[in-house]
Amino acid sequence: MSNMDSIKKRVDDLQKEKINDQKEIIQLKDKIIEKKSDELNEVTSTVRTEMKSFSTIVKKNCHATITKKTIEAAVKSACDKDDRSKNIIIYGIEESSDEVLRDKVENVLQEINEKPVVRDCVRVGFQRSGDQRPRPVKFSLSNSDHVAQVLRSANRLHTKEGYKSVYICPDRTVQERRSYKILLDQLKEKRKSEPNRTHYIRNNTIVSSDINSSLSG
């Protein structure tokens, strides 16, 4: 094969590689667009749900009217729910002045065999003088699916040594937190009264089981 033929063949190979690279780039762009579309659909669905709830209220009261503020409130509520759906709150992580929160959060998640990419770790609330209780830790994951996976695995934590008083929870509204606080108090009483069994919260209900069956699950 002459040098000219070799050069031509090399040029042809490079052009084929370029075409293949362009195809891969297009496929990646399509995946990104598809993901963005899924996230947009999720927000749109939430907005529709909020608007339906407002519509129900209006139908019950013939004097009520949907105003601009009502619509804005529905959209704001939907966006707030979407933001919260990517957040997780952990209660009971020891607090110190020189702490690296991301490391502490990742250590907790490793105990339940979860290793998502953790972002935006912060303590929630003010640190009151004389209050020895650690403030909750809020952090974000890349999407609500990862949050759901972590929450599904959260009940494993109560079987781990040193994590009896650590709780992994969704990011709730103020009213939801008040209701959950009552549930937590009931859980603590349950653990005191039945120390030989394991107790945890699932779907806003306290679930109790034998220790052996809990460990095997």
mmCIF file with all atom_site columns, C-alpha atoms in Angstrom:
data_model
loop_
_atom_site.group_PDB
_atom_site.id
_atom_site.type_symbol
_atom_site.label_atom_id
_atom_site.label_alt_id
_atom_site.label_comp_id
_atom_site.label_asym_id
_atom_site.label_entity_id
_atom_site.label_seq_id
_atom_site.pdbx_PDB_ins_code
_atom_site.Cartn_x
_atom_site.Cartn_y
_atom_site.Cartn_z
_atom_site.occupancy
_atom_site.B_iso_or_equiv
_atom_site.pdbx_formal_charge
_atom_site.auth_seq_id
_atom_site.auth_comp_id
_atom_site.auth_asym_id
_atom_site.auth_atom_id
_atom_site.pdbx_PDB_model_num
ATOM 1   C CA . MET A 1 1   ? 0.000   0.000   0.000  1.00 0.00 ? 1   MET A CA 1
ATOM 2   C CA . SER A 1 2   ? 1.419   3.387   -1.010 1.00 0.00 ? 2   SER A CA 1
ATOM 3   C CA . ASN A 1 3   ? 1.862   6.293   1.391  1.00 0.00 ? 3   ASN A CA 1
ATOM 4   C CA . MET A 1 4   ? -1.018  8.110   -0.330 1.00 0.00 ? 4   MET A CA 1
ATOM 5   C CA . ASP A 1 5   ? -3.334  5.136   0.190  1.00 0.00 ? 5   ASP A CA 1
ATOM 6   C CA . SER A 1 6   ? -2.281  4.907   3.837  1.00 0.00 ? 6   SER A CA 1
ATOM 7   C CA . ILE A 1 7   ? -2.995  8.584   4.382  1.00 0.00 ? 7   ILE A CA 1
ATOM 8   C CA . LYS A 1 8   ? -6.351  8.287   2.679  1.00 0.00 ? 8   LYS A CA 1
ATOM 9   C CA . LYS A 1 9   ? -7.261  5.268   4.801  1.00 0.00 ? 9   LYS A CA 1
ATOM 10  C CA . ARG A 1 10  ? -6.231  7.130   7.936  1.00 0.00 ? 10  ARG A CA 1
ATOM 11  C CA . VAL A 1 11  ? -8.375  10.106  6.947  1.00 0.00 ? 11  VAL A CA 1
ATOM 12  C CA . ASP A 1 12  ? -11.330 7.792   6.355  1.00 0.00 ? 12  ASP A CA 1
ATOM 13  C CA . ASP A 1 13  ? -10.825 6.170   9.763  1.00 0.00 ? 13  ASP A CA 1
ATOM 14  C CA . LEU A 1 14  ? -10.677 9.569   11.463 1.00 0.00 ? 14  LEU A CA 1
ATOM 15  C CA . GLN A 1 15  ? -13.856 10.659  9.725  1.00 0.00 ? 15  GLN A CA 1
ATOM 16  C CA . LYS A 1 16  ? -15.624 7.482   10.879 1.00 0.00 ? 16  LYS A CA 1
ATOM 17  C CA . GLU A 1 17  ? -14.408 8.069   14.453 1.00 0.00 ? 17  GLU A CA 1
ATOM 18  C CA . LYS A 1 18  ? -15.658 11.642  14.272 1.00 0.00 ? 18  LYS A CA 1
ATOM 19  C CA . ILE A 1 19  ? -19.055 10.474  13.060 1.00 0.00 ? 19  ILE A CA 1
ATOM 20  C CA . ASN A 1 20  ? -19.254 7.908   15.873 1.00 0.00 ? 20  ASN A CA 1
ATOM 21  C CA . ASP A 1 21  ? -18.279 10.554  18.439 1.00 0.00 ? 21  ASP A CA 1
ATOM 22  C CA . GLN A 1 22  ? -20.950 12.879  17.101 1.00 0.00 ? 22  GLN A CA 1
ATOM 23  C CA . LYS A 1 23  ? -23.521 10.091  17.377 1.00 0.00 ? 23  LYS A CA 1
ATOM 24  C CA . GLU A 1 24  ? -22.546 9.506   21.026 1.00 0.00 ? 24  GLU A CA 1
ATOM 25  C CA . ILE A 1 25  ? -22.804 13.234  21.752 1.00 0.00 ? 25  ILE A CA 1
ATOM 26  C CA . ILE A 1 26  ? -26.269 13.338  20.186 1.00 0.00 ? 26  ILE A CA 1
ATOM 27  C CA . GLN A 1 27  ? -27.343 10.324  22.254 1.00 0.00 ? 27  GLN A CA 1
ATOM 28  C CA . LEU A 1 28  ? -26.072 11.961  25.445 1.00 0.00 ? 28  LEU A CA 1
ATOM 29  C CA . LYS A 1 29  ? -27.898 15.190  24.591 1.00 0.00 ? 29  LYS A CA 1
ATOM 30  C CA . ASP A 1 30  ? -31.090 13.189  24.004 1.00 0.00 ? 30  ASP A CA 1
ATOM 31  C CA . LYS A 1 31  ? -30.713 11.547  27.434 1.00 0.00 ? 31  LYS A CA 1
ATOM 32  C CA . ILE A 1 32  ? -30.214 14.951  29.091 1.00 0.00 ? 32  ILE A CA 1
ATOM 33  C CA . ILE A 1 33  ? -33.277 16.352  27.322 1.00 0.00 ? 33  ILE A CA 1
ATOM 34  C CA . GLU A 1 34  ? -35.289 13.276  28.361 1.00 0.00 ? 34  GLU A CA 1
ATOM 35  C CA . LYS A 1 35  ? -34.209 13.685  31.999 1.00 0.00 ? 35  LYS A CA 1
ATOM 36  C CA . LYS A 1 36  ? -35.060 17.396  31.982 1.00 0.00 ? 36  LYS A CA 1
ATOM 37  C CA . SER A 1 37  ? -38.438 16.538  30.473 1.00 0.00 ? 37  SER A CA 1
ATOM 38  C CA . ASP A 1 38  ? -39.118 13.980  33.231 1.00 0.00 ? 38  ASP A CA 1
ATOM 39  C CA . GLU A 1 39  ? -38.278 16.532  35.923 1.00 0.00 ? 39  GLU A CA 1
ATOM 40  C CA . LEU A 1 40  ? -40.492 19.142  34.252 1.00 0.00 ? 40  LEU A CA 1
ATOM 41  C CA . ASN A 1 41  ? -43.350 16.635  34.040 1.00 0.00 ? 41  ASN A CA 1
ATOM 42  C CA . GLU A 1 42  ? -42.929 15.883  37.740 1.00 0.00 ? 42  GLU A CA 1
ATOM 43  C CA . VAL A 1 43  ? -43.239 19.583  38.641 1.00 0.00 ? 43  VAL A CA 1
ATOM 44  C CA . THR A 1 44  ? -46.175 20.012  36.227 1.00 0.00 ? 44  THR A CA 1
ATOM 45  C CA . SER A 1 45  ? -47.962 17.066  37.820 1.00 0.00 ? 45  SER A CA 1
ATOM 46  C CA . THR A 1 46  ? -47.474 18.563  41.281 1.00 0.00 ? 46  THR A CA 1
ATOM 47  C CA . VAL A 1 47  ? -48.816 21.932  40.111 1.00 0.00 ? 47  VAL A CA 1
ATOM 48  C CA . ARG A 1 48  ? -51.886 20.221  38.664 1.00 0.00 ? 48  ARG A CA 1
ATOM 49  C CA . THR A 1 49  ? -52.479 18.413  41.954 1.00 0.00 ? 49  THR A CA 1
ATOM 50  C CA . GLU A 1 50  ? -52.283 21.677  43.875 1.00 0.00 ? 50  GLU A CA 1
ATOM 51  C CA . MET A 1 51  ? -54.639 23.394  41.443 1.00 0.00 ? 51  MET A CA 1
ATOM 52  C CA . LYS A 1 52  ? -57.144 20.526  41.782 1.00 0.00 ? 52  LYS A CA 1
ATOM 53  C CA . SER A 1 53  ? -57.153 20.951  45.555 1.00 0.00 ? 53  SER A CA 1
ATOM 54  C CA . PHE A 1 54  ? -57.878 24.646  45.164 1.00 0.00 ? 54  PHE A CA 1
ATOM 55  C CA . SER A 1 55  ? -60.562 23.852  42.596 1.00 0.00 ? 55  SER A CA 1
ATOM 56  C CA . THR A 1 56  ? -62.252 21.513  45.079 1.00 0.00 ? 56  THR A CA 1
ATOM 57  C CA . ILE A 1 57  ? -62.333 24.274  47.678 1.00 0.00 ? 57  ILE A CA 1
ATOM 58  C CA . VAL A 1 58  ? -63.876 26.672  45.174 1.00 0.00 ? 58  VAL A CA 1
ATOM 59  C CA . LYS A 1 59  ? -66.608 24.181  44.238 1.00 0.00 ? 59  LYS A CA 1
ATOM 60  C CA . LYS A 1 60  ? -67.544 23.778  47.884 1.00 0.00 ? 60  LYS A CA 1
ATOM 61  C CA . ASN A 1 61  ? -67.918 27.532  48.264 1.00 0.00 ? 61  ASN A CA 1
ATOM 62  C CA . CYS A 1 62  ? -69.791 29.162  45.391 1.00 0.00 ? 62  CYS A CA 1
ATOM 63  C CA . HIS A 1 63  ? -68.715 32.630  46.574 1.00 0.00 ? 63  HIS A CA 1
ATOM 64  C CA . ALA A 1 64  ? -65.028 31.799  46.291 1.00 0.00 ? 64  ALA A CA 1
ATOM 65  C CA . THR A 1 65  ? -63.068 32.826  43.211 1.00 0.00 ? 65  THR A CA 1
ATOM 66  C CA . ILE A 1 66  ? -59.659 31.810  41.886 1.00 0.00 ? 66  ILE A CA 1
ATOM 67  C CA . THR A 1 67  ? -57.544 34.934  42.025 1.00 0.00 ? 67  THR A CA 1
ATOM 68  C CA . LYS A 1 68  ? -54.026 35.612  40.859 1.00 0.00 ? 68  LYS A CA 1
ATOM 69  C CA . LYS A 1 69  ? -52.815 35.187  44.445 1.00 0.00 ? 69  LYS A CA 1
ATOM 70  C CA . THR A 1 70  ? -54.496 31.786  44.661 1.00 0.00 ? 70  THR A CA 1
ATOM 71  C CA . ILE A 1 71  ? -52.738 30.592  41.522 1.00 0.00 ? 71  ILE A CA 1
ATOM 72  C CA . GLU A 1 72  ? -49.410 31.998  42.731 1.00 0.00 ? 72  GLU A CA 1
ATOM 73  C CA . ALA A 1 73  ? -49.892 30.219  46.056 1.00 0.00 ? 73  ALA A CA 1
ATOM 74  C CA . ALA A 1 74  ? -50.573 26.922  44.268 1.00 0.00 ? 74  ALA A CA 1
ATOM 75  C CA . VAL A 1 75  ? -47.464 27.259  42.096 1.00 0.00 ? 75  VAL A CA 1
ATOM 76  C CA . LYS A 1 76  ? -45.337 28.278  45.098 1.00 0.00 ? 76  LYS A CA 1
ATOM 77  C CA . SER A 1 77  ? -46.606 25.291  47.070 1.00 0.00 ? 77  SER A CA 1
ATOM 78  C CA . ALA A 1 78  ? -45.849 22.965  44.149 1.00 0.00 ? 78  ALA A CA 1
ATOM 79  C CA . CYS A 1 79  ? -42.320 24.333  43.735 1.00 0.00 ? 79  CYS A CA 1
ATOM 80  C CA . ASP A 1 80  ? -41.746 24.060  47.488 1.00 0.00 ? 80  ASP A CA 1
ATOM 81  C CA . LYS A 1 81  ? -42.844 20.408  47.419 1.00 0.00 ? 81  LYS A CA 1
ATOM 82  C CA . ASP A 1 82  ? -40.534 19.744  44.474 1.00 0.00 ? 82  ASP A CA 1
ATOM 83  C CA . ASP A 1 83  ? -37.585 21.293  46.354 1.00 0.00 ? 83  ASP A CA 1
ATOM 84  C CA . ARG A 1 84  ? -38.387 19.328  49.498 1.00 0.00 ? 84  ARG A CA 1
ATOM 85  C CA . SER A 1 85  ? -38.677 16.085  47.526 1.00 0.00 ? 85  SER A CA 1
ATOM 86  C CA . LYS A 1 86  ? -34.899 16.206  46.945 1.00 0.00 ? 86  LYS A CA 1
ATOM 87  C CA . ASN A 1 87  ? -34.042 16.862  50.614 1.00 0.00 ? 87  ASN A CA 1
ATOM 88  C CA . ILE A 1 88  ? -33.497 14.586  53.607 1.00 0.00 ? 88  ILE A CA 1
ATOM 89  C CA . ILE A 1 89  ? -33.352 15.459  57.314 1.00 0.00 ? 89  ILE A CA 1
ATOM 90  C CA . ILE A 1 90  ? -31.310 13.470  59.828 1.00 0.00 ? 90  ILE A CA 1
ATOM 91  C CA . TYR A 1 91  ? -32.019 13.897  63.543 1.00 0.00 ? 91  TYR A CA 1
ATOM 92  C CA . GLY A 1 92  ? -29.610 12.909  66.301 1.00 0.00 ? 92  GLY A CA 1
ATOM 93  C CA . ILE A 1 93  ? -26.185 13.384  64.651 1.00 0.00 ? 93  ILE A CA 1
ATOM 94  C CA . GLU A 1 94  ? -23.757 14.651  67.301 1.00 0.00 ? 94  GLU A CA 1
ATOM 95  C CA . GLU A 1 95  ? -22.804 18.295  66.811 1.00 0.00 ? 95  GLU A CA 1
ATOM 96  C CA . SER A 1 96  ? -19.345 19.849  67.237 1.00 0.00 ? 96  SER A CA 1
ATOM 97  C CA . SER A 1 97  ? -17.718 23.164  66.329 1.00 0.00 ? 97  SER A CA 1
ATOM 98  C CA . ASP A 1 98  ? -15.161 21.661  63.922 1.00 0.00 ? 98  ASP A CA 1
ATOM 99  C CA . GLU A 1 99  ? -17.424 19.072  62.291 1.00 0.00 ? 99  GLU A CA 1
ATOM 100 C CA . VAL A 1 100 ? -17.404 18.120  58.617 1.00 0.00 ? 100 VAL A CA 1
ATOM 101 C CA . LEU A 1 101 ? -21.115 17.560  58.044 1.00 0.00 ? 101 LEU A CA 1
ATOM 102 C CA . ARG A 1 102 ? -20.776 15.803  54.705 1.00 0.00 ? 102 ARG A CA 1
ATOM 103 C CA . ASP A 1 103 ? -18.562 13.122  56.285 1.00 0.00 ? 103 ASP A CA 1
ATOM 104 C CA . LYS A 1 104 ? -21.023 12.617  59.139 1.00 0.00 ? 104 LYS A CA 1
ATOM 105 C CA . VAL A 1 105 ? -23.966 12.292  56.757 1.00 0.00 ? 105 VAL A CA 1
ATOM 106 C CA . GLU A 1 106 ? -22.114 9.870   54.480 1.00 0.00 ? 106 GLU A CA 1
ATOM 107 C CA . ASN A 1 107 ? -21.145 7.739   57.498 1.00 0.00 ? 107 ASN A CA 1
ATOM 108 C CA . VAL A 1 108 ? -24.799 7.456   58.498 1.00 0.00 ? 108 VAL A CA 1
ATOM 109 C CA . LEU A 1 109 ? -25.844 6.529   54.954 1.00 0.00 ? 109 LEU A CA 1
ATOM 110 C CA . GLN A 1 110 ? -23.111 3.903   54.709 1.00 0.00 ? 110 GLN A CA 1
ATOM 111 C CA . GLU A 1 111 ? -24.635 2.184   57.746 1.00 0.00 ? 111 GLU A CA 1
ATOM 112 C CA . ILE A 1 112 ? -27.740 1.480   55.617 1.00 0.00 ? 112 ILE A CA 1
ATOM 113 C CA . ASN A 1 113 ? -25.655 0.575   52.523 1.00 0.00 ? 113 ASN A CA 1
ATOM 114 C CA . GLU A 1 114 ? -26.525 3.763   50.628 1.00 0.00 ? 114 GLU A CA 1
ATOM 115 C CA . LYS A 1 115 ? -23.885 5.857   48.854 1.00 0.00 ? 115 LYS A CA 1
ATOM 116 C CA . PRO A 1 116 ? -25.629 8.695   46.978 1.00 0.00 ? 116 PRO A CA 1
ATOM 117 C CA . VAL A 1 117 ? -23.935 11.972  46.059 1.00 0.00 ? 117 VAL A CA 1
ATOM 118 C CA . VAL A 1 118 ? -24.585 14.256  49.049 1.00 0.00 ? 118 VAL A CA 1
ATOM 119 C CA . ARG A 1 119 ? -24.924 18.030  48.573 1.00 0.00 ? 119 ARG A CA 1
ATOM 120 C CA . ASP A 1 120 ? -25.629 21.174  50.590 1.00 0.00 ? 120 ASP A CA 1
ATOM 121 C CA . CYS A 1 121 ? -25.291 19.819  54.145 1.00 0.00 ? 121 CYS A CA 1
ATOM 122 C CA . VAL A 1 122 ? -26.454 22.315  56.790 1.00 0.00 ? 122 VAL A CA 1
ATOM 123 C CA . ARG A 1 123 ? -27.621 22.351  60.389 1.00 0.00 ? 123 ARG A CA 1
ATOM 124 C CA . VAL A 1 124 ? -31.230 23.508  60.687 1.00 0.00 ? 124 VAL A CA 1
ATOM 125 C CA . GLY A 1 125 ? -32.234 26.139  63.268 1.00 0.00 ? 125 GLY A CA 1
ATOM 126 C CA . PHE A 1 126 ? -30.380 28.199  65.857 1.00 0.00 ? 126 PHE A CA 1
ATOM 127 C CA . GLN A 1 127 ? -28.091 26.784  68.503 1.00 0.00 ? 127 GLN A CA 1
ATOM 128 C CA . ARG A 1 128 ? -29.585 27.829  71.841 1.00 0.00 ? 128 ARG A CA 1
ATOM 129 C CA . SER A 1 129 ? -27.374 28.483  74.844 1.00 0.00 ? 129 SER A CA 1
ATOM 130 C CA . GLY A 1 130 ? -27.421 25.564  77.263 1.00 0.00 ? 130 GLY A CA 1
ATOM 131 C CA . ASP A 1 131 ? -29.263 23.276  74.855 1.00 0.00 ? 131 ASP A CA 1
ATOM 132 C CA . GLN A 1 132 ? -27.195 20.115  74.438 1.00 0.00 ? 132 GLN A CA 1
ATOM 133 C CA . ARG A 1 133 ? -29.442 18.562  71.804 1.00 0.00 ? 133 ARG A CA 1
ATOM 134 C CA . PRO A 1 134 ? -27.869 18.427  68.316 1.00 0.00 ? 134 PRO A CA 1
ATOM 135 C CA . ARG A 1 135 ? -29.685 20.376  65.625 1.00 0.00 ? 135 ARG A CA 1
ATOM 136 C CA . PRO A 1 136 ? -31.119 18.421  62.688 1.00 0.00 ? 136 PRO A CA 1
ATOM 137 C CA . VAL A 1 137 ? -29.021 18.124  59.531 1.00 0.00 ? 137 VAL A CA 1
ATOM 138 C CA . LYS A 1 138 ? -30.573 18.852  56.144 1.00 0.00 ? 138 LYS A CA 1
ATOM 139 C CA . PHE A 1 139 ? -28.946 17.791  52.873 1.00 0.00 ? 139 PHE A CA 1
ATOM 140 C CA . SER A 1 140 ? -29.921 17.300  49.239 1.00 0.00 ? 140 SER A CA 1
ATOM 141 C CA . LEU A 1 141 ? -29.594 14.482  46.713 1.00 0.00 ? 141 LEU A CA 1
ATOM 142 C CA . SER A 1 142 ? -29.648 14.767  42.936 1.00 0.00 ? 142 SER A CA 1
ATOM 143 C CA . ASN A 1 143 ? -33.292 13.712  42.546 1.00 0.00 ? 143 ASN A CA 1
ATOM 144 C CA . SER A 1 144 ? -36.374 12.498  44.410 1.00 0.00 ? 144 SER A CA 1
ATOM 145 C CA . ASP A 1 145 ? -35.803 8.870   43.344 1.00 0.00 ? 145 ASP A CA 1
ATOM 146 C CA . HIS A 1 146 ? -32.545 8.753   45.308 1.00 0.00 ? 146 HIS A CA 1
ATOM 147 C CA . VAL A 1 147 ? -34.324 10.303  48.291 1.00 0.00 ? 147 VAL A CA 1
ATOM 148 C CA . ALA A 1 148 ? -37.042 7.634   48.116 1.00 0.00 ? 148 ALA A CA 1
ATOM 149 C CA . GLN A 1 149 ? -34.401 4.882   48.017 1.00 0.00 ? 149 GLN A CA 1
ATOM 150 C CA . VAL A 1 150 ? -32.647 6.235   51.126 1.00 0.00 ? 150 VAL A CA 1
ATOM 151 C CA . LEU A 1 151 ? -35.952 6.590   52.996 1.00 0.00 ? 151 LEU A CA 1
ATOM 152 C CA . ARG A 1 152 ? -36.874 2.999   52.117 1.00 0.00 ? 152 ARG A CA 1
ATOM 153 C CA . SER A 1 153 ? -33.605 1.823   53.692 1.00 0.00 ? 153 SER A CA 1
ATOM 154 C CA . ALA A 1 154 ? -33.824 4.149   56.707 1.00 0.00 ? 154 ALA A CA 1
ATOM 155 C CA . ASN A 1 155 ? -35.447 1.589   59.040 1.00 0.00 ? 155 ASN A CA 1
ATOM 156 C CA . ARG A 1 156 ? -32.218 -0.487  58.918 1.00 0.00 ? 156 ARG A CA 1
ATOM 157 C CA . LEU A 1 157 ? -30.522 2.188   61.006 1.00 0.00 ? 157 LEU A CA 1
ATOM 158 C CA . HIS A 1 158 ? -32.337 1.267   64.220 1.00 0.00 ? 158 HIS A CA 1
ATOM 159 C CA . THR A 1 159 ? -30.531 -2.112  64.226 1.00 0.00 ? 159 THR A CA 1
ATOM 160 C CA . LYS A 1 160 ? -27.067 -0.510  64.129 1.00 0.00 ? 160 LYS A CA 1
ATOM 161 C CA . GLU A 1 161 ? -25.035 -0.035  67.289 1.00 0.00 ? 161 GLU A CA 1
ATOM 162 C CA . GLY A 1 162 ? -24.695 3.639   68.214 1.00 0.00 ? 162 GLY A CA 1
ATOM 163 C CA . TYR A 1 163 ? -27.562 4.803   65.985 1.00 0.00 ? 163 TYR A CA 1
ATOM 164 C CA . LYS A 1 164 ? -30.571 4.077   68.213 1.00 0.00 ? 164 LYS A CA 1
ATOM 165 C CA . SER A 1 165 ? -31.398 7.794   68.512 1.00 0.00 ? 165 SER A CA 1
ATOM 166 C CA . VAL A 1 166 ? -30.589 8.773   64.906 1.00 0.00 ? 166 VAL A CA 1
ATOM 167 C CA . TYR A 1 167 ? -33.517 9.165   62.509 1.00 0.00 ? 167 TYR A CA 1
ATOM 168 C CA . ILE A 1 168 ? -33.584 9.659   58.735 1.00 0.00 ? 168 ILE A CA 1
ATOM 169 C CA . CYS A 1 169 ? -36.672 11.558  57.607 1.00 0.00 ? 169 CYS A CA 1
ATOM 170 C CA . PRO A 1 170 ? -38.084 13.423  54.605 1.00 0.00 ? 170 PRO A CA 1
ATOM 171 C CA . ASP A 1 171 ? -38.007 17.231  54.568 1.00 0.00 ? 171 ASP A CA 1
ATOM 172 C CA . ARG A 1 172 ? -41.384 18.101  56.110 1.00 0.00 ? 172 ARG A CA 1
ATOM 173 C CA . THR A 1 173 ? -43.399 21.284  56.507 1.00 0.00 ? 173 THR A CA 1
ATOM 174 C CA . VAL A 1 174 ? -43.795 22.852  59.967 1.00 0.00 ? 174 VAL A CA 1
ATOM 175 C CA . GLN A 1 175 ? -47.159 21.150  60.512 1.00 0.00 ? 175 GLN A CA 1
ATOM 176 C CA . GLU A 1 176 ? -45.815 17.819  59.318 1.00 0.00 ? 176 GLU A CA 1
ATOM 177 C CA . ARG A 1 177 ? -42.843 18.152  61.695 1.00 0.00 ? 177 ARG A CA 1
ATOM 178 C CA . ARG A 1 178 ? -45.175 18.768  64.630 1.00 0.00 ? 178 ARG A CA 1
ATOM 179 C CA . SER A 1 179 ? -47.153 15.644  63.811 1.00 0.00 ? 179 SER A CA 1
ATOM 180 C CA . TYR A 1 180 ? -43.952 13.638  63.376 1.00 0.00 ? 180 TYR A CA 1
ATOM 181 C CA . LYS A 1 181 ? -42.629 14.911  66.731 1.00 0.00 ? 181 LYS A CA 1
ATOM 182 C CA . ILE A 1 182 ? -45.678 13.369  68.418 1.00 0.00 ? 182 ILE A CA 1
ATOM 183 C CA . LEU A 1 183 ? -44.989 10.133  66.559 1.00 0.00 ? 183 LEU A CA 1
ATOM 184 C CA . LEU A 1 184 ? -41.343 10.178  67.689 1.00 0.00 ? 184 LEU A CA 1
ATOM 185 C CA . ASP A 1 185 ? -42.382 10.622  71.329 1.00 0.00 ? 185 ASP A CA 1
ATOM 186 C CA . GLN A 1 186 ? -44.682 7.607   70.964 1.00 0.00 ? 186 GLN A CA 1
ATOM 187 C CA . LEU A 1 187 ? -41.818 5.641   69.396 1.00 0.00 ? 187 LEU A CA 1
ATOM 188 C CA . LYS A 1 188 ? -39.518 6.447   72.327 1.00 0.00 ? 188 LYS A CA 1
ATOM 189 C CA . GLU A 1 189 ? -42.154 5.267   74.803 1.00 0.00 ? 189 GLU A CA 1
ATOM 190 C CA . LYS A 1 190 ? -42.605 2.095   72.794 1.00 0.00 ? 190 LYS A CA 1
ATOM 191 C CA . ARG A 1 191 ? -38.872 1.368   72.900 1.00 0.00 ? 191 ARG A CA 1
ATOM 192 C CA . LYS A 1 192 ? -38.821 1.901   76.656 1.00 0.00 ? 192 LYS A CA 1
ATOM 193 C CA . SER A 1 193 ? -41.825 -0.326  77.316 1.00 0.00 ? 193 SER A CA 1
ATOM 194 C CA . GLU A 1 194 ? -40.734 -3.096  74.906 1.00 0.00 ? 194 GLU A CA 1
ATOM 195 C CA . PRO A 1 195 ? -36.898 -3.047  74.848 1.00 0.00 ? 195 PRO A CA 1
ATOM 196 C CA . ASN A 1 196 ? -36.638 -6.628  73.578 1.00 0.00 ? 196 ASN A CA 1
ATOM 197 C CA . ARG A 1 197 ? -38.308 -5.760  70.288 1.00 0.00 ? 197 ARG A CA 1
ATOM 198 C CA . THR A 1 198 ? -37.353 -3.345  67.528 1.00 0.00 ? 198 THR A CA 1
ATOM 199 C CA . HIS A 1 199 ? -39.603 -0.402  66.755 1.00 0.00 ? 199 HIS A CA 1
ATOM 200 C CA . TYR A 1 200 ? -39.491 2.052   63.869 1.00 0.00 ? 200 TYR A CA 1
ATOM 201 C CA . ILE A 1 201 ? -41.688 4.396   61.866 1.00 0.00 ? 201 ILE A CA 1
ATOM 202 C CA . ARG A 1 202 ? -42.996 3.447   58.435 1.00 0.00 ? 202 ARG A CA 1
ATOM 203 C CA . ASN A 1 203 ? -45.672 5.375   56.506 1.00 0.00 ? 203 ASN A CA 1
ATOM 204 C CA . ASN A 1 204 ? -46.432 7.513   59.581 1.00 0.00 ? 204 ASN A CA 1
ATOM 205 C CA . THR A 1 205 ? -47.104 4.416   61.676 1.00 0.00 ? 205 THR A CA 1
ATOM 206 C CA . ILE A 1 206 ? -45.036 2.754   64.403 1.00 0.00 ? 206 ILE A CA 1
ATOM 207 C CA . VAL A 1 207 ? -44.040 -0.762  63.356 1.00 0.00 ? 207 VAL A CA 1
ATOM 208 C CA . SER A 1 208 ? -42.775 -3.339  65.880 1.00 0.00 ? 208 SER A CA 1
ATOM 209 C CA . SER A 1 209 ? -41.040 -6.617  65.172 1.00 0.00 ? 209 SER A CA 1
ATOM 210 C CA . ASP A 1 210 ? -38.855 -9.241  66.815 1.00 0.00 ? 210 ASP A CA 1
ATOM 211 C CA . ILE A 1 211 ? -35.151 -8.425  66.726 1.00 0.00 ? 211 ILE A CA 1
ATOM 212 C CA . ASN A 1 212 ? -34.214 -11.616 64.837 1.00 0.00 ? 212 ASN A CA 1
ATOM 213 C CA . SER A 1 213 ? -36.805 -11.079 62.111 1.00 0.00 ? 213 SER A CA 1
ATOM 214 C CA . SER A 1 214 ? -35.738 -7.432  61.788 1.00 0.00 ? 214 SER A CA 1
ATOM 215 C CA . LEU A 1 215 ? -32.094 -8.338  61.350 1.00 0.00 ? 215 LEU A CA 1
ATOM 216 C CA . SER A 1 216 ? -32.861 -11.050 58.804 1.00 0.00 ? 216 SER A CA 1
ATOM 217 C CA . GLY A 1 217 ? -34.904 -8.535  56.721 1.00 0.00 ? 217 GLY A CA 1
#
